[in-house]
Coordinates of C-alpha atoms in Angstrom, one line a residue:
X752 CA 89.9 132.5 88.2
X753 CA 90.0 132.2 91.8
X754 CA 93.5 131.5 93.4
X755 CA 91.8 128.5 95.4
X756 CA 88.5 126.7 95.9
X757 CA 87.1 124.6 98.7
X758 CA 86.0 121.0 98.1
X759 CA 84.8 118.4 100.5
X760 CA 86.2 114.7 101.0
X761 CA 84.0 111.8 101.8
X762 CA 84.2 112.6 105.4
X763 CA 83.0 116.0 105.1
X764 CA 86.1 117.7 105.7
X765 CA 87.0 120.8 103.5
X766 CA 90.2 120.8 101.2
X767 CA 91.8 123.9 99.7
X768 CA 92.7 123.3 96.1
X769 CA 95.2 126.1 94.9
X770 CA 95.6 126.9 91.4
X771 CA 98.2 128.8 89.2
X772 CA 96.9 132.0 88.1
X773 CA 98.6 132.3 84.6
X774 CA 98.1 128.6 83.6
X775 CA 94.8 127.4 85.6
X776 CA 96.7 124.4 86.4
X777 CA 96.0 122.9 90.1
X778 CA 99.3 123.2 92.1
X779 CA 98.3 121.8 95.4
X780 CA 95.6 120.2 97.5
X781 CA 95.6 120.3 101.2
X782 CA 93.2 119.3 103.7
X783 CA 92.0 122.0 106.2
X784 CA 90.9 119.3 109.0
X785 CA 87.6 121.0 109.7
X786 CA 84.2 120.7 108.3
X787 CA 83.3 124.3 109.1
X788 CA 83.2 126.2 105.8
X789 CA 84.2 129.7 107.2
X790 CA 87.2 128.2 109.3
X791 CA 88.1 126.4 106.1
X792 CA 88.1 129.6 104.1
X793 CA 90.1 131.6 106.6
X794 CA 92.9 128.8 106.5
X795 CA 93.0 128.6 103.0
X796 CA 93.2 132.3 102.6
X797 CA 96.1 132.5 105.2
X798 CA 97.8 129.5 103.3
X799 CA 97.5 131.5 100.1
X800 CA 99.0 134.6 101.8
X801 CA 101.9 133.0 103.6
X802 CA 102.4 129.7 102.1
X803 CA 101.0 126.1 103.1
X804 CA 102.6 124.6 106.5
X805 CA 104.8 121.6 105.9
X806 CA 103.2 118.1 106.5
X807 CA 101.4 115.5 104.3
X808 CA 98.8 116.7 102.0
X809 CA 95.5 115.5 103.3
X810 CA 96.9 114.3 106.7
X811 CA 96.0 115.2 110.1
X812 CA 99.4 114.5 111.2
X813 CA 101.9 117.3 111.9
X814 CA 105.0 117.5 110.2
X815 CA 107.5 115.1 111.9
X816 CA 110.5 116.8 113.4
X817 CA 112.4 113.9 112.4
X818 CA 111.9 114.2 108.7
X819 CA 114.6 116.2 106.8
X820 CA 114.1 118.8 104.1
X821 CA 114.6 116.0 101.5
X822 CA 111.6 114.2 103.0
X823 CA 113.5 111.2 104.5
X824 CA 112.9 110.3 108.1
X825 CA 116.5 109.8 108.9
X826 CA 115.8 108.6 112.5
X827 CA 113.5 105.9 111.1
X828 CA 116.1 104.9 108.7
X829 CA 118.8 104.6 111.4
X830 CA 116.7 102.4 113.6
X831 CA 116.0 99.9 111.0
X832 CA 119.8 99.4 110.1
X833 CA 121.7 96.2 111.1
X834 CA 125.4 96.7 112.0
X835 CA 126.6 95.7 108.5
X836 CA 124.4 98.1 106.8
X837 CA 125.4 101.1 109.2
X838 CA 129.1 100.3 108.3
X839 CA 128.2 100.4 104.6
X840 CA 126.1 103.5 104.7
X841 CA 129.0 105.4 106.5
X842 CA 131.5 104.3 103.7
X843 CA 129.1 105.6 101.1
X844 CA 128.6 108.8 102.6
X845 CA 132.0 109.4 103.2
X846 CA 132.9 108.6 99.7
X847 CA 130.2 111.1 98.3
X848 CA 130.9 113.8 100.4
X849 CA 134.6 113.6 100.9
X850 CA 134.5 113.0 104.4
X851 CA 136.9 110.9 107.0
X852 CA 134.9 108.5 109.1
X853 CA 136.2 106.2 111.8
X854 CA 134.4 103.0 110.9
X855 CA 136.9 100.8 112.5
X856 CA 135.1 101.0 115.9
X857 CA 131.7 100.0 114.2
X858 CA 133.4 97.1 112.4
X859 CA 135.0 95.7 115.2
X860 CA 132.1 96.0 117.9
X861 CA 129.9 93.0 117.4
X862 CA 126.9 94.7 119.3
X863 CA 124.4 96.7 117.1
X864 CA 125.2 100.6 117.1
X865 CA 123.4 103.4 115.8
X866 CA 124.9 105.5 112.8
X867 CA 125.5 108.3 115.3
X868 CA 128.6 106.2 117.0
X869 CA 130.5 106.9 113.6
X870 CA 132.3 110.3 114.0
X871 CA 131.8 112.3 110.8
X872 CA 134.0 115.4 110.5
X873 CA 135.4 117.4 107.7
X874 CA 138.4 116.1 106.1
X875 CA 141.0 118.8 106.1
X876 CA 141.4 119.9 109.8
X877 CA 141.3 116.4 111.3
X878 CA 143.8 113.7 110.8
X879 CA 142.0 110.4 111.1
X880 CA 143.5 106.7 111.4
X881 CA 144.1 105.4 108.0
X882 CA 141.3 103.0 107.4
X883 CA 141.0 100.7 104.2
X884 CA 138.3 101.9 102.0
X885 CA 135.0 99.7 102.2
X886 CA 133.9 99.5 98.5
X887 CA 130.3 99.6 97.6
X888 CA 128.1 96.5 97.1
X889 CA 128.8 94.7 93.7
X890 CA 125.7 94.0 91.8
X891 CA 125.7 90.2 92.8
X892 CA 124.7 91.3 96.5
X893 CA 121.0 91.5 96.5
X894 CA 118.9 93.9 98.4
X895 CA 116.8 92.4 101.1
X896 CA 113.5 91.4 100.1
X897 CA 110.4 93.0 101.4
X898 CA 109.0 90.2 103.6
X899 CA 105.3 89.3 103.9
X900 CA 104.3 88.4 107.4
X901 CA 101.9 85.2 107.1
X902 CA 99.2 86.1 109.6
X903 CA 97.4 83.0 110.3
X904 CA 98.4 80.2 108.2
X905 CA 97.7 77.3 110.3
X906 CA 96.3 73.7 109.8
X907 CA 93.3 74.8 111.6
X908 CA 91.7 71.0 111.2
X909 CA 94.8 69.6 112.6
X910 CA 94.8 71.5 115.7
X911 CA 91.0 71.4 116.5
X912 CA 91.3 67.9 118.0
X913 CA 87.9 67.0 115.9
X914 CA 90.1 64.2 114.2
X915 CA 93.3 62.5 114.8
X916 CA 96.3 64.7 113.6
X917 CA 97.5 62.1 111.0
X918 CA 93.9 61.9 109.5
X919 CA 93.8 65.6 109.3
X920 CA 97.2 65.9 107.5
X921 CA 95.7 64.2 104.6
X922 CA 93.3 67.0 104.1
X923 CA 96.2 69.4 103.7
X924 CA 98.0 67.4 101.0
X925 CA 98.6 69.4 97.7
X926 CA 96.1 68.6 95.1
X927 CA 98.0 69.7 92.3
X928 CA 101.8 69.2 93.3
X929 CA 103.0 69.6 89.6
X930 CA 101.9 73.1 89.5
X931 CA 104.9 75.3 91.1
X932 CA 103.2 78.8 90.2
X933 CA 103.5 81.1 92.9
X934 CA 99.9 81.6 94.2
X935 CA 99.8 85.3 94.7
X936 CA 101.9 86.1 92.1
X937 CA 99.6 84.2 89.5
X938 CA 96.4 86.0 90.9
X939 CA 97.9 89.5 90.5
X940 CA 99.1 88.7 86.9
X941 CA 95.5 87.1 86.3
X942 CA 93.9 90.4 87.3
X943 CA 96.3 92.7 85.3
X944 CA 94.6 93.4 81.9
X945 CA 97.9 93.7 80.2
X946 CA 99.1 90.2 81.3
X947 CA 95.7 88.4 81.5
X948 CA 94.7 86.2 78.6
X949 CA 91.4 85.7 80.6
X950 CA 90.7 89.4 80.5
X951 CA 91.8 90.1 77.1
X952 CA 89.5 87.2 75.9
X953 CA 86.5 88.5 77.7
X954 CA 87.0 92.0 76.4
X955 CA 87.4 90.6 72.6
X956 CA 83.8 89.1 73.2
X957 CA 82.5 92.6 74.3
X958 CA 82.1 91.4 77.9
X959 CA 82.8 94.4 80.3
X960 CA 85.8 93.9 82.6
X961 CA 86.7 97.4 83.7
X962 CA 90.3 98.6 84.6
X963 CA 88.7 99.6 88.1
X964 CA 87.5 96.1 88.9
X965 CA 90.7 94.6 88.0
X966 CA 92.3 97.1 90.4
X967 CA 90.0 96.4 93.1
X968 CA 90.8 92.6 92.6
X969 CA 94.5 93.1 92.8
X970 CA 93.9 95.2 96.0
X971 CA 92.1 92.1 97.5
X972 CA 95.0 89.9 96.7
X973 CA 97.3 92.2 98.4
X974 CA 95.2 92.9 101.4
X975 CA 93.7 89.3 102.1
X976 CA 95.5 86.7 100.1
X977 CA 99.2 87.8 100.2
X978 CA 99.4 88.3 104.1
X979 CA 97.7 84.8 104.7
X980 CA 99.3 82.7 102.2
X981 CA 102.7 84.5 101.7
X982 CA 105.0 85.0 98.7
X983 CA 106.2 81.6 98.2
X984 CA 102.9 79.5 98.7
X985 CA 102.1 77.7 95.4
X986 CA 99.0 76.9 93.4
X987 CA 99.8 73.4 93.7
X988 CA 99.8 73.4 97.5
X989 CA 96.4 74.5 97.8
X990 CA 93.6 72.5 99.1
X991 CA 90.1 73.2 99.8
X992 CA 91.0 72.9 103.5
X993 CA 93.4 75.6 103.1
X994 CA 90.9 77.7 101.5
X995 CA 88.4 77.1 104.1
X996 CA 90.8 78.1 106.9
X997 CA 91.6 81.4 104.8
X998 CA 87.9 82.4 104.8
X999 CA 87.3 81.7 108.2
X1000 CA 90.4 83.8 109.2
X1001 CA 88.8 86.6 107.3
X1002 CA 85.6 86.1 109.2
X1003 CA 86.9 85.3 112.6
X1004 CA 90.2 87.5 112.8
X1005 CA 89.7 90.3 110.2
X1006 CA 85.9 90.5 111.2
X1007 CA 84.7 91.1 107.8
X1008 CA 81.4 91.1 106.5
X1009 CA 79.9 88.2 104.4
X1010 CA 79.9 90.3 101.2
X1011 CA 83.5 91.4 101.4
X1012 CA 84.6 87.9 102.0
X1013 CA 82.6 86.6 99.1
X1014 CA 84.4 89.4 97.1
X1015 CA 87.9 88.1 98.4
X1016 CA 86.8 84.7 97.5
X1017 CA 85.6 85.4 94.1
X1018 CA 89.2 86.9 93.0
X1019 CA 90.8 83.7 93.8
X1020 CA 88.0 81.5 92.5
X1021 CA 87.9 82.9 89.0
X1022 CA 91.4 82.5 88.5
X1023 CA 91.6 78.7 89.8
X1024 CA 88.6 77.8 87.6
X1025 CA 90.3 79.3 84.6
X1026 CA 93.5 77.1 85.4
X1027 CA 91.2 74.0 85.5
X1028 CA 89.6 74.9 82.2
X1029 CA 93.1 75.4 80.6
X1030 CA 94.1 71.9 82.1
X1031 CA 97.1 73.5 84.0
X1032 CA 95.6 72.0 87.3
X1033 CA 93.7 68.7 87.6
X1034 CA 91.5 69.6 90.3
X1035 CA 89.9 73.0 91.3
X1036 CA 90.3 73.4 95.1
X1037 CA 87.7 76.1 95.4
X1038 CA 85.0 74.1 93.7
X1039 CA 83.2 73.2 96.9
X1040 CA 84.2 75.9 99.2
X1041 CA 80.9 77.6 100.0
X1042 CA 80.6 81.4 99.8
X1043 CA 79.4 83.1 103.0
X1044 CA 75.9 84.3 103.8
X1045 CA 75.1 88.2 103.3
X1046 CA 72.7 88.1 106.1
X1047 CA 74.7 90.5 108.0
X1048 CA 74.1 93.3 105.7
X1049 CA 71.7 96.1 106.9
X1050 CA 68.7 96.7 104.8
X1051 CA 68.8 100.3 103.4
X1052 CA 66.0 102.4 104.8
X1053 CA 64.2 105.4 103.3
X1054 CA 62.9 108.7 104.9
X1055 CA 59.2 108.9 105.3
X1056 CA 56.8 111.2 103.7
X1057 CA 57.2 114.1 106.4
X1058 CA 61.0 114.2 106.2
X1059 CA 60.9 114.3 102.3
X1060 CA 58.5 117.1 102.7
X1061 CA 60.8 118.9 105.0
X1062 CA 63.8 118.4 102.9
X1063 CA 61.8 119.6 99.7
X1064 CA 60.9 122.8 101.7
X1065 CA 64.4 123.1 103.2
X1066 CA 66.4 126.1 102.4
X1067 CA 69.5 124.2 101.0
X1068 CA 72.9 125.4 101.2
X1069 CA 73.9 124.4 97.7
X1070 CA 71.7 124.6 94.7
X1071 CA 73.7 121.6 93.4
X1072 CA 72.4 119.5 96.4
X1073 CA 68.9 120.8 96.2
X1074 CA 68.7 119.8 92.5
X1075 CA 70.4 116.3 93.0
X1076 CA 67.9 115.8 95.9
X1077 CA 65.0 116.4 93.5
X1078 CA 66.5 114.3 90.8
X1079 CA 67.0 111.4 93.1
X1080 CA 63.8 111.3 95.3
X1081 CA 61.4 112.4 92.5
X1082 CA 63.0 111.0 89.3
X1083 CA 64.9 108.0 90.6
X1084 CA 68.3 109.0 89.3
X1085 CA 71.5 107.2 90.7
X1086 CA 74.2 109.4 92.0
X1087 CA 76.4 108.6 89.1
X1088 CA 73.8 109.5 86.6
X1089 CA 73.4 112.9 88.1
X1090 CA 77.0 113.7 87.8
X1091 CA 77.1 112.5 84.3
X1092 CA 74.2 114.4 83.1
X1093 CA 75.2 116.7 80.5
X1094 CA 73.6 119.9 78.7
X1095 CA 72.6 117.9 75.6
X1096 CA 70.7 115.5 77.9
X1097 CA 68.0 118.0 78.8
X1098 CA 64.7 118.5 76.9
X1099 CA 63.3 121.8 78.1
X1100 CA 60.1 121.5 75.5
X1101 CA 59.1 118.3 76.7
X1102 CA 60.6 118.3 80.5
X1103 CA 62.4 115.3 79.8
X1104 CA 66.1 114.3 80.6
X1105 CA 67.8 111.5 78.8
X1106 CA 70.3 109.1 80.9
X1107 CA 73.1 108.0 78.6
X1108 CA 76.0 108.1 81.0
X1109 CA 77.1 107.7 84.6
X1110 CA 80.2 109.2 86.2
X1111 CA 82.4 106.6 87.8
X1112 CA 83.3 107.4 91.6
X1113 CA 87.0 107.0 90.4
X1114 CA 86.5 109.8 88.0
X1115 CA 85.5 109.0 84.3
X1116 CA 82.5 108.9 82.0
X1117 CA 80.9 105.5 81.5
X1118 CA 77.8 103.8 80.4
X1119 CA 74.8 103.5 82.9
X1120 CA 75.0 100.6 85.4
X1121 CA 72.6 98.4 83.0
X1122 CA 74.1 99.8 79.6
X1123 CA 70.6 101.2 79.1
X1124 CA 69.5 104.7 77.8
X1125 CA 66.5 105.7 79.2
X1126 CA 64.1 109.0 79.2
X1127 CA 62.9 110.4 82.8
X1128 CA 60.1 113.1 83.3
X1129 CA 61.3 116.1 85.4
X1130 CA 59.3 118.9 86.6
X1131 CA 59.6 122.0 84.6
X1132 CA 60.8 124.2 87.3
X1133 CA 63.6 121.8 88.0
X1134 CA 64.6 121.8 84.3
X1135 CA 64.9 125.5 84.2
X1136 CA 67.0 125.5 87.1
X1137 CA 69.1 122.5 85.7
X1138 CA 69.8 124.9 82.8
X1139 CA 70.5 127.9 84.8
X1140 CA 73.3 125.8 86.6
X1141 CA 74.8 124.3 83.6
X1142 CA 74.9 127.8 82.1
X1143 CA 77.1 129.1 85.0
X1144 CA 79.9 126.9 84.1
X1145 CA 82.6 128.8 82.4
X1146 CA 83.2 126.4 79.7
X1147 CA 79.4 125.6 79.1
X1148 CA 78.4 123.9 76.0
X1149 CA 76.3 121.0 74.7
X1150 CA 78.8 118.4 76.1
X1151 CA 79.6 120.3 79.4
X1152 CA 78.2 118.5 82.6
X1153 CA 75.2 120.1 84.3
X1154 CA 76.9 119.3 87.8
X1155 CA 80.1 120.6 87.1
X1156 CA 82.6 120.9 89.8
X1157 CA 84.0 124.4 91.1
X1158 CA 87.5 122.9 91.7
X1159 CA 87.6 121.0 88.4
X1160 CA 85.2 123.0 85.9
X1161 CA 85.7 120.3 83.1
X1162 CA 84.5 117.7 85.4
X1163 CA 81.6 116.9 87.5
X1164 CA 81.0 116.4 91.3
X1165 CA 81.9 112.8 92.3
X1166 CA 79.0 110.6 93.0
X1167 CA 79.9 110.2 96.6
X1168 CA 79.9 114.2 97.1
X1169 CA 75.9 114.1 97.4
X1170 CA 76.3 112.2 100.7
X1171 CA 77.8 115.0 102.6
X1172 CA 75.1 117.5 101.8
X1173 CA 72.4 115.2 102.3
X1174 CA 73.5 114.2 105.7
X1175 CA 73.7 117.9 106.6
X1176 CA 70.3 118.3 105.3
X1177 CA 69.0 115.5 107.5
X1178 CA 70.6 117.0 110.6
X1179 CA 68.7 120.3 109.8
X1180 CA 65.4 118.7 109.8
X1181 CA 66.0 116.9 113.1
X1182 CA 67.4 113.5 112.1
X1183 CA 70.6 113.1 114.0
X1184 CA 73.6 111.0 112.8
X1185 CA 72.9 108.1 115.3
X1186 CA 69.5 108.1 114.0
X1187 CA 70.5 108.1 110.3
X1188 CA 73.2 105.4 110.8
X1189 CA 70.5 103.3 113.0
X1190 CA 68.1 103.6 110.0
X1191 CA 70.8 103.0 107.2
X1192 CA 69.8 106.1 105.4
X1193 CA 72.0 107.7 102.7
X1194 CA 71.6 109.5 99.6
X1195 CA 70.9 106.4 97.5
X1196 CA 67.8 105.8 99.9
X1197 CA 66.1 108.6 97.8
X1198 CA 66.1 106.4 94.9
X1199 CA 64.6 103.7 96.9
X1200 CA 62.0 106.3 98.3
X1201 CA 61.1 107.2 94.5
X1202 CA 60.6 103.6 93.6
X1203 CA 58.4 102.6 96.5
X1204 CA 56.0 105.6 96.0
X1205 CA 55.9 105.0 92.2
X1206 CA 55.0 101.4 92.9
X1207 CA 52.1 102.7 94.7
X1208 CA 50.9 105.0 92.2
X1209 CA 51.5 103.1 88.9
X1210 CA 52.1 99.8 87.0
X1211 CA 55.5 98.1 87.9
X1212 CA 56.6 97.9 84.3
X1213 CA 56.4 102.0 84.4
X1214 CA 58.5 102.0 87.7
X1215 CA 60.9 99.5 85.9
X1216 CA 61.3 101.8 82.9
X1217 CA 61.9 104.8 84.8
X1218 CA 64.3 103.5 87.2
X1219 CA 66.5 101.4 84.5
X1220 CA 66.2 98.0 85.7
X1221 CA 66.6 95.0 83.6
X1222 CA 64.3 92.7 85.9
X1223 CA 61.0 93.1 87.7
X1224 CA 62.5 91.4 90.4
X1225 CA 65.3 94.0 90.8
X1226 CA 62.2 96.9 90.7
X1227 CA 60.4 95.0 93.4
X1228 CA 63.3 94.8 95.7
X1229 CA 63.7 98.7 95.2
X1230 CA 60.1 99.2 96.0
X1231 CA 59.9 96.7 98.7
X1232 CA 59.3 99.2 101.4
X1233 CA 56.5 100.1 104.0
X1234 CA 55.3 103.5 103.9
X1235 CA 53.2 105.5 106.4
X1236 CA 50.5 105.4 104.0
X1237 CA 50.6 101.4 104.1
X1238 CA 50.6 101.4 107.8
X1239 CA 47.5 104.0 107.9
X1240 CA 45.7 101.7 105.3
X1241 CA 46.4 98.6 107.5
X1242 CA 45.6 100.3 110.6
X1243 CA 42.1 101.6 109.0
X1244 CA 41.4 98.0 108.2
X1245 CA 42.3 96.5 111.6
X1246 CA 40.2 99.2 113.0
X1247 CA 37.1 98.3 110.9
X1248 CA 37.4 94.7 111.7
X1249 CA 37.5 95.5 115.4
X1250 CA 34.4 97.6 115.2
X1251 CA 32.6 94.8 113.1
X1252 CA 33.3 92.4 115.9
X1253 CA 32.2 94.7 118.5
X1254 CA 28.9 95.4 116.7
X1255 CA 28.3 91.8 116.2

């Protein structure tokens, strides 16, 4: 086993993953902060020989000179201390390390002072003034709570001047004043599977609500709801206008896209609807709050025929990327389905692969997006190269992954891994990063390309079956791209029309 491996993060920077040679356990991962593989390899080799430098793992920041060997930023702690806290801290330090400290000066001086103003000296050689000992705080003294800054909880309608303030104030009157539950605390619990009756009931009815989805919803609450409403705002205080102001805040001040705002809206709307159905609140304030348009989203583009041909003939740096490109462009597999492909899914006699699973971007095996199992034909030479790749895994078996990761051989590459290699390949065939971004092309565009070309050559039902869609409408959405062949055909029609008119 190698002492370390190189992997890439989502931004294309190489990371060095170090392993214990006896146990095979990963002991440390550190970013090299470079996209050059040779440079990253040299850095990793130097770290393996001399030890990794201090600093946070996967951070571009140098190690802070003010951070102690214990990892505490003492200078930062001191700057945040109040005078009372400074006196208490000096007393606690003196008791623990048996030091004499002159805290009388600190206690008497009303002006804030830094902790360095207290003279800390060894107890034996110095005779210090006798000072009454300061005891540690009793359990009744609560630690200061972390404050949540309310960003923009203004009564926008009242300050707009559109209608008189006294009229506008009625719009903000609580709809369910009897409900005193704290809003954000309720929403966090609502999206916590262990506490939520809603999630447990859904799962009992075999409806899929994954832990990762719940985690995303809790993240939305902490990122958007909590900074706006604060910790003490109650469910009963909510009104339709408060929610309208909140969503406008996300659009105008946070500059979020419509899809993200709707996601944040949904995590609150689901909880409020549940409260209304349970009879806990009389009126659902979110009932009439409209969702945002998704028109600001950019349609995904696809490579043209010449680019696909150039990519197919390209000498790829990685066999993994070449095979992933083929499976997506010519068989329509999703990135997660490529990662989730196992040896037992390959039928070399019939040149078919069975799509049973998908590897989630957070690192676990799940069912496909539509919970459907399907078979997809694959070129014979690609089937053989897939089997060769799979057999190179040290733990190769029927259940091992075809696209196994060099860093964690029992797991496959994450689906987002393929984007980096695809972007590098596009650059090699002459598609710049600026052009790629403008055309909105990524690895998933290859699946759209496959759908578009299949739709030109076969019945839409066949395309739907190969791509694993549940509705023809979704297949049509994927196949709704104009290709060069379309334009050539239309151009011929226009030219024939023009010639007919001239001849007449």
